[in-house]
XYZ file of C-alpha atoms in Angstrom:
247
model
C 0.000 0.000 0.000
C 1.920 2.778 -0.977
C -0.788 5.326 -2.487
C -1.596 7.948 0.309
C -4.977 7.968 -0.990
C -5.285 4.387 -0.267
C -4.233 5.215 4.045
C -7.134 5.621 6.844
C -5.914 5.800 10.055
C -8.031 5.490 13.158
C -6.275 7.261 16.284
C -7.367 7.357 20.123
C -7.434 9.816 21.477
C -6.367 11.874 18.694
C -6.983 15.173 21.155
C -3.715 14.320 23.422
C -0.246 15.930 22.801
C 1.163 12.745 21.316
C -2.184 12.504 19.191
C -1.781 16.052 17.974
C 1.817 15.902 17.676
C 1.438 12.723 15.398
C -1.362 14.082 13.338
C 0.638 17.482 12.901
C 3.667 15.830 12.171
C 2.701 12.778 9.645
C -0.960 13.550 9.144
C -0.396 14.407 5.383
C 0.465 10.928 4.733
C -3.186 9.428 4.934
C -6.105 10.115 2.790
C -8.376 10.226 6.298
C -7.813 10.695 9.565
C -10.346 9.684 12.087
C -10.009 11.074 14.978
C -11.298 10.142 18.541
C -11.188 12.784 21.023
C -13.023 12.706 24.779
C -12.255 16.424 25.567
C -11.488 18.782 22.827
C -8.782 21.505 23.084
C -6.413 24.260 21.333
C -4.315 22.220 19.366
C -6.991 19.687 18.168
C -9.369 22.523 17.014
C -6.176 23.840 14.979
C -5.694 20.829 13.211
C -9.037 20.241 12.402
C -8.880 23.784 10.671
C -5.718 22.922 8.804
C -6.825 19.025 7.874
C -10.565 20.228 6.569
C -12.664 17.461 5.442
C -9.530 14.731 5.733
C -10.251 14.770 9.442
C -13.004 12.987 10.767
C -13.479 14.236 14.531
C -15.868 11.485 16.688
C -16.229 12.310 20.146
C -16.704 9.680 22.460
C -16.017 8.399 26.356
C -14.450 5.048 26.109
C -14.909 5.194 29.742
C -18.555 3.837 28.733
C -19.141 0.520 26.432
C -22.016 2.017 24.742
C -20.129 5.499 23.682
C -17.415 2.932 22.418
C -19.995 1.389 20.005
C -21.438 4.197 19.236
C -17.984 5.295 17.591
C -17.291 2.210 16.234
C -21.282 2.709 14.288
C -19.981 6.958 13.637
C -16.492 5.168 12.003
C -18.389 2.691 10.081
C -20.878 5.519 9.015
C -18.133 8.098 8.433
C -15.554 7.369 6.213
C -13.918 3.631 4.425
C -12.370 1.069 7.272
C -9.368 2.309 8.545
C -6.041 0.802 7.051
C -3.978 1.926 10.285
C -5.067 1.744 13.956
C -3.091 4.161 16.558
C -4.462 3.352 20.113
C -3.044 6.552 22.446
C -6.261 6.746 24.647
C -5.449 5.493 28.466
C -6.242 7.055 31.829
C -3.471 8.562 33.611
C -1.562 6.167 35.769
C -1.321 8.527 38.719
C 0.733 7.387 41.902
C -1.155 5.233 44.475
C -0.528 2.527 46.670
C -2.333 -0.990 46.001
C -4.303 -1.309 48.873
C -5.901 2.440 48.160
C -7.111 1.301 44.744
C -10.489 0.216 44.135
C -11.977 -2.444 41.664
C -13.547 0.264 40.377
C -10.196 1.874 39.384
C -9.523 -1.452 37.535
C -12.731 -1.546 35.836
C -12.230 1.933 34.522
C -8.681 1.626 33.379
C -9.858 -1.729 31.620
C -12.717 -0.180 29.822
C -10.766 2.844 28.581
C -7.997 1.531 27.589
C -8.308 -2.137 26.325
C -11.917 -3.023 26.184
C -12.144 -0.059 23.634
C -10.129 -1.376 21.368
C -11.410 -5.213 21.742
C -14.557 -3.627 19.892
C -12.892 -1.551 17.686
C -10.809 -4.105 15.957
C -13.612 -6.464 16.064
C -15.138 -4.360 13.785
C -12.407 -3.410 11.524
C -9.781 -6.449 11.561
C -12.022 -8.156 9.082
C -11.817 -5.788 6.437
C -8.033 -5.196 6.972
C -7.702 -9.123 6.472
C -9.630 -8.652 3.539
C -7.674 -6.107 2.040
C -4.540 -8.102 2.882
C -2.905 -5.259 4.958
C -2.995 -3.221 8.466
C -1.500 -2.104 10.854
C -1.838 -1.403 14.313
C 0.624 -0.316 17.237
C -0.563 -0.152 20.630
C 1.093 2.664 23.445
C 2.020 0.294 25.776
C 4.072 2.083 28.840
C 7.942 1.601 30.259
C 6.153 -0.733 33.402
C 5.590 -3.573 31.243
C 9.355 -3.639 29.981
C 10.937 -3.196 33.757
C 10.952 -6.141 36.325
C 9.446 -3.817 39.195
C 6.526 -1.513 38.348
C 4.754 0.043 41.371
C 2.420 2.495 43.008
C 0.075 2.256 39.777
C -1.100 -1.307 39.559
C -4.538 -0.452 37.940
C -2.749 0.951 34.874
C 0.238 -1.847 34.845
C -2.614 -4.197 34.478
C -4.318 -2.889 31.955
C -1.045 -2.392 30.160
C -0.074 -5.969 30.429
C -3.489 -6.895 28.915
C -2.720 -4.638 26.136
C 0.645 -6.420 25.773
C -1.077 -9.825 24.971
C -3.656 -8.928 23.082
C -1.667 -7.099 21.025
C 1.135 -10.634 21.013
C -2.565 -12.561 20.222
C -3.073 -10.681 17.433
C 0.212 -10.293 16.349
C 0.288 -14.066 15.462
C -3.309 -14.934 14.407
C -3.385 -11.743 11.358
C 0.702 -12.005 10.505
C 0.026 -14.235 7.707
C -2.776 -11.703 6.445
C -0.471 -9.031 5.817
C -1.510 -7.190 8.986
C 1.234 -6.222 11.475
C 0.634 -5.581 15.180
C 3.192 -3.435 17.564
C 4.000 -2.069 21.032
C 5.577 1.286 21.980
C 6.836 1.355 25.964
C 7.927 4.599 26.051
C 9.462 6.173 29.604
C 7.681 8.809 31.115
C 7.265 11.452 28.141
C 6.516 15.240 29.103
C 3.423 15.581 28.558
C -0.015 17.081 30.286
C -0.643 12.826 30.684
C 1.620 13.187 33.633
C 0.217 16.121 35.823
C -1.580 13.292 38.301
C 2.572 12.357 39.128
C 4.023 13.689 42.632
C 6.795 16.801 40.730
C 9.184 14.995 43.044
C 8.845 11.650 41.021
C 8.783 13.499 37.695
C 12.327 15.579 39.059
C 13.936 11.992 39.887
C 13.337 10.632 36.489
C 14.448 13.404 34.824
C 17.933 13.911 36.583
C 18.206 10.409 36.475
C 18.632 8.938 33.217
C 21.417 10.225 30.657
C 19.563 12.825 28.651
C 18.244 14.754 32.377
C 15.286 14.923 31.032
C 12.139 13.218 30.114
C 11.312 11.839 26.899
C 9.429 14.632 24.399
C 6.907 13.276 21.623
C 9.491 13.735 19.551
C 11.503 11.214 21.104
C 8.106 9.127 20.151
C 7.150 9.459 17.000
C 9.647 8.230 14.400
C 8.983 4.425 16.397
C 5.483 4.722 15.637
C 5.477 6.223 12.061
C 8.115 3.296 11.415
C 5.443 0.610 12.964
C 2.510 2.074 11.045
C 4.789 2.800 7.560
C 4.155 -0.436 5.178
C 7.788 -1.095 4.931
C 7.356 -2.540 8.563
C 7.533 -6.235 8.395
C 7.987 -6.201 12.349
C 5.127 -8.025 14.239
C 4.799 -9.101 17.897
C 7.354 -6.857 19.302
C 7.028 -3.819 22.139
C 9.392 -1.570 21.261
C 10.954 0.464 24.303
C 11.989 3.913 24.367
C 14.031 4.753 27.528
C 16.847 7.541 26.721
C 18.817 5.205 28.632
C 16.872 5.579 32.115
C 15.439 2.346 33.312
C 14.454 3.746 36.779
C 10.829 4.941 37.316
């Protein structure tokens, strides 16, 4: 697939810096862009300006199963099946202590972030395998790639469930010319992290080599080489650490 007109990528939430950043940045490479976006801000509106009818804005809480299907019915309604899937959307994974979380802190973190995406690529991996090509890459996190995450189990969990569907599907669709990718990035500067203690965010950043956190630009070539269709990766989660390992 090498004809931009040919390219429809679905992104979650599109509206986040490493959404907007990716759409700004590589955007002009796809015929469509559907975008999902919970909360809309500055830099989303401004891209919807520049992008005009290529951008397909669907608002939606993944928070809630039925606003997930109701997307999934708004992408099927809205524009051809997406040739590229680019899950960002995720609750923040905050700092708390096991025995302070709630199942109800797991059931949210679940819903958002992986039970969305069940449903969207149940509806869509059919006509990728169809076409005989997709991709997808999944934002995975830095916990599932060191031995000893803590203080955020709801989010490692969900994380680690993203991890094997993403391996599941990995194998099943490689054969059908469909490819399917982790990124485990460190802790990226971003507005994801303003539920982190500034004392956590200070050691990571004077930690590592760089003194500093990673930037979406540290980001983004990984993921525009896992969508591109050179990629013959599959099954792999990709970290991105600077060279800082401690979190």
């Amino acid at each position: 697939m090498n004809e931009t007109m040919d390219k429809v990528i679905l992104i979650t939430g599109a509206s986040s810096d490493l959404g907007t950043a990716y759409i700004g940045e590589k955007g002009q490479e796809y015929a469509r862009i559907i975008a999902h976006y919970h909360h809309d801000n500055d830099k989303f509106a401004a891209l919807r300006a520049d992008y005009g009818d290529r951008i397909t804005p669907i608002q939606a809480d993944f928070g809630d199963r039925g606003s997930v299907l109701r997307f999934v019915e708004a992408v099927k309604a809205s524009a051809p099946a997406p040739t590229h899937v680019l899950h960002l959307v995720s609750p923040p994974a905050g700092s708390v202590r096991f025995h302070k979380c709630t199942v109800d802190d797991y059931e949210k973190m679940m819903q958002v972030s992986f039970y969305s995406i069940v449903e969207i690529l149940r509806a869509f991996l059919p006509a990728m395998q169809k076409a005989g090509f997709g991709r997808i890459v999944f934002m995975l996190s830095a916990y599932v790639k060191i031995p000893d995450p803590k203080y955020a189990a709801p989010y490692v969990a969900a994380k680690y469930a993203l991890l094997g569907l993403m391996k599941d599907i990995a194998a099943e669709y490689a054969s059908k010319g469909i490819t399917a990718n982790g990124v485990s990035p460190q802790m990226i500067e971003t507005k994801f992290l303003q539920e982190i203690p500034e004392l956590i965010l200070e050691k990571q950043r004077i930690a590592g080599p760089l003194k500093r956190l990673l930037t979406t630009d540290d980001i983004l070539p990984v993921m525009h080489m896992l969508l591109s269709d050179a990629a013959a990766v599959t099954g792999e989660n990709i970290g991105i650490t600077g060279g800082n390992y401690i979190l």
